[in-house]
Short mmCIF file of C-alpha atoms and ligand atoms in Angstrom, two decimals:
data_model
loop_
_atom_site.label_atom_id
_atom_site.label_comp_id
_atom_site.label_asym_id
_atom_site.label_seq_id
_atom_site.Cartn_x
_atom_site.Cartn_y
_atom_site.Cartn_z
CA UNK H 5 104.93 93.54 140.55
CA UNK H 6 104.44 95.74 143.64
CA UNK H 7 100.47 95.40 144.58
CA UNK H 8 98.96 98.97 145.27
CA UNK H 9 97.91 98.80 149.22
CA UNK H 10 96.28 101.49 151.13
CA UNK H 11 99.37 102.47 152.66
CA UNK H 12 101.39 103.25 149.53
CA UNK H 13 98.71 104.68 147.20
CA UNK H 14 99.78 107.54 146.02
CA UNK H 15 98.64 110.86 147.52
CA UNK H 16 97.69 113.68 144.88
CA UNK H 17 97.14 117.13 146.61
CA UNK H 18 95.05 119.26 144.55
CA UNK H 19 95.29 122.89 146.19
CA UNK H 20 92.30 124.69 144.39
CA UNK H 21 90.47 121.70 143.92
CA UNK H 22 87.17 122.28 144.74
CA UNK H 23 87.02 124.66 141.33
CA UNK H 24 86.38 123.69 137.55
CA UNK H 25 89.11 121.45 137.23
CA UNK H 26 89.65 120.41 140.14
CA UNK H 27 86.75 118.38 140.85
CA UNK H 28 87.17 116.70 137.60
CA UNK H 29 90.62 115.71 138.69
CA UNK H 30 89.54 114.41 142.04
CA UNK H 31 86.92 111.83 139.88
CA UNK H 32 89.67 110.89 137.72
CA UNK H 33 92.11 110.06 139.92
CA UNK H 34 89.67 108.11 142.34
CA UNK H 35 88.65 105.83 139.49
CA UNK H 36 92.47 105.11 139.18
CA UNK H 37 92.75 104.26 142.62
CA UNK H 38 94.82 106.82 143.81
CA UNK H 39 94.18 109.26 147.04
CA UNK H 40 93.41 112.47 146.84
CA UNK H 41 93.51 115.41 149.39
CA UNK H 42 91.97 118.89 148.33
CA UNK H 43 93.02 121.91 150.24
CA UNK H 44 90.56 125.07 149.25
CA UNK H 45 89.26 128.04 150.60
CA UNK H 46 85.91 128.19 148.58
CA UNK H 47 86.04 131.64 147.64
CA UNK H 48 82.73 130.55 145.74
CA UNK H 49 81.25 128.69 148.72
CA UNK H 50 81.83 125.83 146.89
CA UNK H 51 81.92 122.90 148.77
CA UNK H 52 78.88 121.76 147.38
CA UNK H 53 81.00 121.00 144.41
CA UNK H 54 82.76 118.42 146.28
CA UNK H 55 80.48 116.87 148.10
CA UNK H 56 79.84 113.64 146.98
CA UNK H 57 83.67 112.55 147.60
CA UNK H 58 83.36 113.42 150.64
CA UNK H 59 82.84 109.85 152.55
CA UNK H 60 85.29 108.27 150.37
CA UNK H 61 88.01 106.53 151.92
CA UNK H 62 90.40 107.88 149.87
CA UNK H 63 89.40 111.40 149.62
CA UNK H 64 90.01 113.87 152.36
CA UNK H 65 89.26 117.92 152.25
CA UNK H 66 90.59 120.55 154.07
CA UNK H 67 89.69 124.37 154.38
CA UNK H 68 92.69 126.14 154.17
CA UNK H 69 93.76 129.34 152.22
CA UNK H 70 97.05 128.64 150.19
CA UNK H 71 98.59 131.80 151.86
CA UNK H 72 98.53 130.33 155.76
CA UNK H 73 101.36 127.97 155.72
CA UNK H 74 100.74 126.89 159.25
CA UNK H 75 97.63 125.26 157.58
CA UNK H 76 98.29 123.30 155.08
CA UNK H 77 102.58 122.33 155.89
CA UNK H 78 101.55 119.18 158.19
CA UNK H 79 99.07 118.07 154.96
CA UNK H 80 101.73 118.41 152.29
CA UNK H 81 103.98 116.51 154.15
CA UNK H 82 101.85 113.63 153.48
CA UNK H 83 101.78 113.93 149.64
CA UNK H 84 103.30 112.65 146.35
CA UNK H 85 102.39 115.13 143.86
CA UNK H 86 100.85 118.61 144.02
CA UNK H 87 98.40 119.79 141.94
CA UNK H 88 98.43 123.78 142.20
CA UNK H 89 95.27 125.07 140.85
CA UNK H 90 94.62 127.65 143.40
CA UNK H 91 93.85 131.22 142.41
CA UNK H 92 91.87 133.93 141.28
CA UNK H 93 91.18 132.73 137.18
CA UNK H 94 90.76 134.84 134.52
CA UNK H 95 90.91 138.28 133.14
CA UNK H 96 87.53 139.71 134.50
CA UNK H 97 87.92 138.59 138.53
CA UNK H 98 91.90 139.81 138.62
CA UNK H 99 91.08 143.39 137.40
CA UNK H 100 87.76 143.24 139.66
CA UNK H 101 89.98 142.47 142.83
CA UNK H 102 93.51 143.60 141.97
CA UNK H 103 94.72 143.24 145.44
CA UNK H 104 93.61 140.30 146.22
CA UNK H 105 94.87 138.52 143.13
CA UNK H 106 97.96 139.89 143.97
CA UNK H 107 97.96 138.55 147.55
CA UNK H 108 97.24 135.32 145.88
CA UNK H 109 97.89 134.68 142.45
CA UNK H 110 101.17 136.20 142.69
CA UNK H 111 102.74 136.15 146.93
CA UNK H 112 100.66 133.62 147.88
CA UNK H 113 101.29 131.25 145.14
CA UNK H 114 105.39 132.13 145.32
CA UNK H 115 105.37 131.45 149.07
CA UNK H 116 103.72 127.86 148.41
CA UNK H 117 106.21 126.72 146.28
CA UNK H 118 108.88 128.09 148.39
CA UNK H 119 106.92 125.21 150.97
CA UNK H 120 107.39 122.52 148.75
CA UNK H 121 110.81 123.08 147.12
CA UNK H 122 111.98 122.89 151.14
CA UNK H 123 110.23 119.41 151.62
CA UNK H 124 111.61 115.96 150.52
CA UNK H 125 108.78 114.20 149.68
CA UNK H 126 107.32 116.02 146.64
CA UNK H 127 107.73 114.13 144.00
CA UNK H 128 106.11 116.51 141.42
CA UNK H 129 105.43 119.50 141.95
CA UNK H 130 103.10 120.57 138.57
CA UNK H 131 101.57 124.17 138.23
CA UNK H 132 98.79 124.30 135.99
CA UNK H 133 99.72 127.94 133.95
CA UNK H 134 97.83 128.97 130.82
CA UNK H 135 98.08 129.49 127.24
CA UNK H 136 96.76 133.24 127.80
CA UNK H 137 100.57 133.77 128.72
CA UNK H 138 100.68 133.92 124.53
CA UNK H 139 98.29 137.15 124.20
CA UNK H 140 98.18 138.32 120.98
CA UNK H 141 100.11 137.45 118.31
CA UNK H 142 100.54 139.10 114.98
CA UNK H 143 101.83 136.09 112.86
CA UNK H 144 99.02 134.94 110.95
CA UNK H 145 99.71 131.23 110.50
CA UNK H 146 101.46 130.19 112.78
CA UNK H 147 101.46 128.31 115.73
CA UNK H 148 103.12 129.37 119.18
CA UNK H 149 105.34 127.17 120.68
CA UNK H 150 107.06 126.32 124.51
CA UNK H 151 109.58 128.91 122.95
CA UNK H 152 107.81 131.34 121.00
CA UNK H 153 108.23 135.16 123.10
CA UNK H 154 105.14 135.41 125.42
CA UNK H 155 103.16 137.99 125.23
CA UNK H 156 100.69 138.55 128.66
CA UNK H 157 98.20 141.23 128.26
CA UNK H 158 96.01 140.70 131.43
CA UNK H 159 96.92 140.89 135.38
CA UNK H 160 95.83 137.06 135.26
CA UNK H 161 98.35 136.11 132.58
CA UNK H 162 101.31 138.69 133.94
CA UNK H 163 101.02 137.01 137.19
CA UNK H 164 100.98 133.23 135.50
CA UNK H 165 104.18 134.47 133.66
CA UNK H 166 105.55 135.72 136.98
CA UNK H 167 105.56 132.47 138.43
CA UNK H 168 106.66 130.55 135.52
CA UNK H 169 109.88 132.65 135.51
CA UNK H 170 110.09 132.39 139.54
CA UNK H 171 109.91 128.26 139.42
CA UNK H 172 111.84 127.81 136.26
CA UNK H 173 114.66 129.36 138.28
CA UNK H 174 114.55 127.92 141.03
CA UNK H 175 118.28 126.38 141.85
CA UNK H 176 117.59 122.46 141.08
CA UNK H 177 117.80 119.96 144.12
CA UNK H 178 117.42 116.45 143.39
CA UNK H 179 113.92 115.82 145.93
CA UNK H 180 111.84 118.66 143.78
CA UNK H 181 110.53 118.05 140.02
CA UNK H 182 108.05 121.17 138.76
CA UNK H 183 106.73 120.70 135.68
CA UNK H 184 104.20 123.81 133.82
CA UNK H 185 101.69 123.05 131.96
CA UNK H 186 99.92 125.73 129.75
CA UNK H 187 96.14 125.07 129.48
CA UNK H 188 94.34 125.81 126.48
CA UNK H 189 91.14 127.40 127.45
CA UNK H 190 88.80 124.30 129.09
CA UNK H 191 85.44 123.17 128.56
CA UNK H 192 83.02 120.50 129.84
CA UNK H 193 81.10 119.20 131.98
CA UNK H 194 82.32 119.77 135.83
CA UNK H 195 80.79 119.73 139.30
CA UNK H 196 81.31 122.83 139.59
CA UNK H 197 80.35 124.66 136.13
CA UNK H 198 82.17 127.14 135.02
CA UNK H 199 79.46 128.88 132.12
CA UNK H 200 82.21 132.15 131.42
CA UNK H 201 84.48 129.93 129.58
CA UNK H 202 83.71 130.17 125.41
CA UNK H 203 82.12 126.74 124.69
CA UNK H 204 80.26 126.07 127.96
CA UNK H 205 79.05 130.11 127.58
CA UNK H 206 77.65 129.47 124.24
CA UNK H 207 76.61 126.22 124.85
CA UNK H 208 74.63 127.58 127.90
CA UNK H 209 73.01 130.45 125.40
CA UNK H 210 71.78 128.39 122.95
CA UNK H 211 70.43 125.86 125.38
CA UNK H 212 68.33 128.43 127.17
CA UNK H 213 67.57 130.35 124.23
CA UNK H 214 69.09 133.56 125.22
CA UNK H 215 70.73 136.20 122.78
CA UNK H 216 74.53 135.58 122.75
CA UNK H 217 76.94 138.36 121.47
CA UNK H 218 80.06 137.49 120.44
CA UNK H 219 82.78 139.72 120.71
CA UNK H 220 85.54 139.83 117.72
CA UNK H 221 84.51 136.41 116.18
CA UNK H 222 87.83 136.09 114.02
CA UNK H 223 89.77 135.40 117.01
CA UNK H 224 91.72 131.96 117.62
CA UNK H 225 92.26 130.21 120.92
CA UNK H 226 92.97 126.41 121.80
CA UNK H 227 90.55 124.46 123.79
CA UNK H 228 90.77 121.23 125.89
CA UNK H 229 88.18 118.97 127.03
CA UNK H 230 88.80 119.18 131.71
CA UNK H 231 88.74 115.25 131.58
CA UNK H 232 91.94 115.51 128.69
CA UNK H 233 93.31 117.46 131.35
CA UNK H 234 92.92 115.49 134.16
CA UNK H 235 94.40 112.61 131.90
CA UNK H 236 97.21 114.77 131.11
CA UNK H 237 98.21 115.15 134.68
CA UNK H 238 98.08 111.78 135.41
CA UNK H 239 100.80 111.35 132.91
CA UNK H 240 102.74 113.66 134.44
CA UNK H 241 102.86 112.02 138.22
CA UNK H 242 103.61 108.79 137.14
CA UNK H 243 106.23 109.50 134.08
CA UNK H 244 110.02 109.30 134.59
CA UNK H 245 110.75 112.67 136.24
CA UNK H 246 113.46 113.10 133.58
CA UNK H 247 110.45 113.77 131.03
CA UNK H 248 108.83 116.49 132.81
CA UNK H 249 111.70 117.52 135.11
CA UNK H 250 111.42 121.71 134.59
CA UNK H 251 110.06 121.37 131.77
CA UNK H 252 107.37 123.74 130.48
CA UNK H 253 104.35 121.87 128.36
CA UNK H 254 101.59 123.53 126.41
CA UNK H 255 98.65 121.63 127.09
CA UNK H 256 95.85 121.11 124.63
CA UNK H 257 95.76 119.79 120.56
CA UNK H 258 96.76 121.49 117.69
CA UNK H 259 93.65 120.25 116.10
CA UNK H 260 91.34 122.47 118.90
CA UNK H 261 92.53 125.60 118.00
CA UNK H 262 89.38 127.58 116.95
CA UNK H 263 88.15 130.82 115.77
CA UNK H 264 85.10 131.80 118.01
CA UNK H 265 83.16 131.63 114.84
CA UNK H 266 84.26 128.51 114.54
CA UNK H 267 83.12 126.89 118.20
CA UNK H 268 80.12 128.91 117.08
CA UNK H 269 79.66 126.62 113.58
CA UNK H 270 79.77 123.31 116.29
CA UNK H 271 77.30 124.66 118.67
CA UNK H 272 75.27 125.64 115.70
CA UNK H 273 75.46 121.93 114.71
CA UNK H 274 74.04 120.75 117.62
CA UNK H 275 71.84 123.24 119.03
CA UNK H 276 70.43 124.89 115.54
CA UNK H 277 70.03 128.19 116.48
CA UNK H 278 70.45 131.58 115.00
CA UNK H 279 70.14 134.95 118.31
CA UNK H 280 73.38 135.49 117.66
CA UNK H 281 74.81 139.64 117.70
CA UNK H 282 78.63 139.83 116.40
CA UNK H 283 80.39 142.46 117.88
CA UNK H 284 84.15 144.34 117.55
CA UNK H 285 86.76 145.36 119.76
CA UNK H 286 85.99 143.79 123.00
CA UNK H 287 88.28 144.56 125.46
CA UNK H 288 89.98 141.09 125.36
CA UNK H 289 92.41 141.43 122.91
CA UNK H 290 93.46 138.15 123.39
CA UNK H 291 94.27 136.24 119.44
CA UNK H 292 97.11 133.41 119.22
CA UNK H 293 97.00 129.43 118.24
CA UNK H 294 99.20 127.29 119.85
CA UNK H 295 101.60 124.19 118.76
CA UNK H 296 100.84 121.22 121.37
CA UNK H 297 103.82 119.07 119.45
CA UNK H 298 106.17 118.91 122.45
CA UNK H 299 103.96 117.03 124.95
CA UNK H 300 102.35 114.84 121.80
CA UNK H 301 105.94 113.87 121.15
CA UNK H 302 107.50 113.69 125.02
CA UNK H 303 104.76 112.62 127.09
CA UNK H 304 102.82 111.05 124.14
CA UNK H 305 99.87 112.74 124.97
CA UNK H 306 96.82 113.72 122.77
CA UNK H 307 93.51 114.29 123.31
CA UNK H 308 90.42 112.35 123.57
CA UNK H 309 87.19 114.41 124.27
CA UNK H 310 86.13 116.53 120.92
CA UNK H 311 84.12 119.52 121.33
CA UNK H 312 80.99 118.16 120.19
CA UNK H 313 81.31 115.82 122.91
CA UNK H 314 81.87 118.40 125.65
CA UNK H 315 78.75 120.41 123.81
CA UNK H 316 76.53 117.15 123.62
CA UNK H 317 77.40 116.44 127.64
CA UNK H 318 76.39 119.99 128.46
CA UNK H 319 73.55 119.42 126.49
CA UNK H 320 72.29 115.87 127.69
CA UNK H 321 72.79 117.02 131.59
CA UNK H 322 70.66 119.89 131.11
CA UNK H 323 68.07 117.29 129.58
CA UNK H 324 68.09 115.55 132.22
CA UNK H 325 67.46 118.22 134.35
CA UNK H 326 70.85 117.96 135.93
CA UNK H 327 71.48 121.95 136.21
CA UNK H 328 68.87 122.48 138.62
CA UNK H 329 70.80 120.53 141.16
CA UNK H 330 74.11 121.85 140.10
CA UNK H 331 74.71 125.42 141.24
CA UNK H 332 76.53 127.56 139.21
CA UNK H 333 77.62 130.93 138.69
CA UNK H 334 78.26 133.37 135.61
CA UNK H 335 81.65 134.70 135.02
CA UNK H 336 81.53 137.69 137.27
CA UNK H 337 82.22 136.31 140.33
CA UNK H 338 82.17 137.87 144.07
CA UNK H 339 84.37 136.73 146.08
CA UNK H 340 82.85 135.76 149.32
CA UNK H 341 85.09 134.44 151.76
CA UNK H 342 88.07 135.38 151.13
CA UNK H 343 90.51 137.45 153.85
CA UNK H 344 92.53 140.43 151.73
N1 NAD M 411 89.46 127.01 133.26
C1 NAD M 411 90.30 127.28 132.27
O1 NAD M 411 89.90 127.43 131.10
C2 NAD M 411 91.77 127.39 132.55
C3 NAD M 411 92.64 127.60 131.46
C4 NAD M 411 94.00 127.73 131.72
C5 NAD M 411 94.48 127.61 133.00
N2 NAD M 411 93.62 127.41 134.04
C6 NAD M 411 94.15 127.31 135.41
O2 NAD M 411 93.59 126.17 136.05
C7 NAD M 411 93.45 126.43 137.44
C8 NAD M 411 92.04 126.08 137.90
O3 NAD M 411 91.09 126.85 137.18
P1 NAD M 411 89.53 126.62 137.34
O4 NAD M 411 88.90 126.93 136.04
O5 NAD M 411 89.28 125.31 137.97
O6 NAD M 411 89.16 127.82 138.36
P2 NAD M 411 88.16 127.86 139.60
O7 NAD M 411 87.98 129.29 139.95
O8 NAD M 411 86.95 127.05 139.30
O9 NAD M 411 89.00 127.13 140.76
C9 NAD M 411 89.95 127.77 141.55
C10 NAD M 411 89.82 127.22 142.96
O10 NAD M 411 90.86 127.80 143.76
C11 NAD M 411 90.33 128.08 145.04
N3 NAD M 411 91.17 129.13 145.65
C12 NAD M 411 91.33 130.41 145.25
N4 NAD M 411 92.17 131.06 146.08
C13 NAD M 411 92.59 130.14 147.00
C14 NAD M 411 93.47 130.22 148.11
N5 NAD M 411 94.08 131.35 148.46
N6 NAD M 411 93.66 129.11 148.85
C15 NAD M 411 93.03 127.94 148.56
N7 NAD M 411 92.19 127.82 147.50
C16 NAD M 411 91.96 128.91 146.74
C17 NAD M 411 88.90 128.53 144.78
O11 NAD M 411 88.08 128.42 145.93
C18 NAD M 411 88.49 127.58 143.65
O12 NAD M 411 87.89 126.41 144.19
C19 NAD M 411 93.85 127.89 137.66
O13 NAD M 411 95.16 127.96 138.12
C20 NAD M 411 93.75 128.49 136.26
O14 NAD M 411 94.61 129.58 136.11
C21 NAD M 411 92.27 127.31 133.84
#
């Protein structure tokens, strides 16, 4: 048995990770020991979001934008997996700042993984992509697979797609292993709350009473609890690299595939409440459920945190008062600090 030292923990760079997920990840993969280096720009000024990891030995930040190689080459040299999170996320902040989410989202991102795929000590190499890349889908019933024709209606998703194609391509050498992995659409509790995303939006409504429209209600999407995702990855760094070796995953369960009336029905179950205004024809056309039977069956992976659980922890922290001392911001960002 080789004993884990401080020497040959393993390093996970999380570029991005100050955001949503990101801090979740860093928690998780403290608890497990590991290190963890985040290199982010905090377009948010959203440091406070990582924060409390700060004096821990095995944590280390830097403030770097993804697109200045001469600032973050030296760190990745030090890693074992990457972790690219980075980037401008969603519909509503890539049409707001087109440029800039093409600066990032689609050069900046392609130039980092140029970086990596020229170093030797990047063992995985896993970019975190999204079901959106699916669209809209016409075939009632069924499920979208790894396979099924993808369908990007949004700069956001065009861009993900982009860079699928770009590192699926990429001419194999034997020191780089990518791996994609489609998000459903997360919720949950995270140091750095995201309240534009469905469940922790209408989770957020009802809790504070407000009137919440919902736009086309009859519209599926899968969702996955940040902390499944966060498990997820781990799986992925320290699986045989034959399992995820270019290999494209969609990440989520096939039993969190929801109509928005339907996360609706579970809020409703928790937080009785009735100020809700349907509405039609938003302009997010977006409509598809997805098939998460390829990393079930490869990477044996399934999920752990139900809805009502994500709901209930949103819920119980706001109790408790919690939200006062975590900032947070609606969905329509401003960039702050960001250089075009
Ligand atoms: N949240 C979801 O529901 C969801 C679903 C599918 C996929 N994803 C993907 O997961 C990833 C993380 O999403 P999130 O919800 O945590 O978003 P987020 O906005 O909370 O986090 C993104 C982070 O990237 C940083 N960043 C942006 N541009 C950068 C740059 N040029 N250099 C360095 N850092 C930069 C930001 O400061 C921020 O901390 C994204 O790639 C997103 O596309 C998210």
């Amino acid at each position: 048995m080789v004993l884990m030292t401080e020497n040959n923990k393993k390093n996970i760079i999380l570029v991005g990770g100050a955001g949503y997920i990101g801090t979740v990840l860093i928690e998780y993969f403290l608890e497990k020991n590991l290190r963890v280096t985040v290199i982010d720009n905090l377009l948010y000024s959203n440091k406070f979001a990582i924060k409390k990891y700060i004096k821990n030995k095995n944590f280390k930040f830097y403030k770097a934008d993804m697109r200045d190689k001469n600032s973050y080459k030296n760190i990745l040299k030090k890693g074992y997996a990457v972790v690219l999170l980075a980037g401008l996320v969603g519909d509503p902040i890539t049409k707001k700042y087109k440029t800039l989410s093409k600066s990032i989202n689609s050069l900046g991102v392609r130039r980092f993984i140029e970086t990596c795929y020229k170093l030797k000590n990047i063992n995985r190499l896993i970019f975190v992509s999204t079901c959106s890349n699916y669209g809209l889908s016409n075939k009632k019933n069924i499920l979208l697979n790894e396979n099924s024709k993808l369908n990007p209606l949004s700069i956001y998703a065009k861009q993900k797609v982009e860079i699928e194609k770009f590192l699926i391509n990429l001419k194999k050498n034997k020191f780089f292993s990518p791996c994609i992995l489609r998000f459903a659409t997360a919720f949950g509790l995270s140091p750095r709350m995201r309240f534009d995303l469905t469940v922790n939006h209408f989770t957020k409504s009802f809790i504070e009473k407000e009137t919440l429209e919902v736009y086309d209600p009859n519209t599926w999407r899968p969702y996955c609890h940040v902390k499944d995702f966060a498990r997820l990855i781990h799986k992925v760094i320290i699986c045989e690299k034959k399992l995820i070796n270019y290999q494209i995953f969609n990440a989520g369960n096939n039993k969190n595939n929801f109509t928005k009336k339907g996360i609706l029905k579970k809020v409703q179950k928790i937080l009785p409440r009735n100020n809700v205004i349907f509405k039609k024809k938003d302009v997010d056309r977006r409509n598809y459920r997805v098939d998460f039977a390829k990393v079930k069956k490869l990477l044996k992976f399934t999920t752990k945190y139900s809805l009502e659980y994500g709901i209930n922890e949103i819920f119980k922290s706001y109790k408790n008062k919690n939200f006062k001392r975590i900032k947070y911001q609606l969905g329509n960002y401003t960039v702050k600090n960001a250089r075009k």
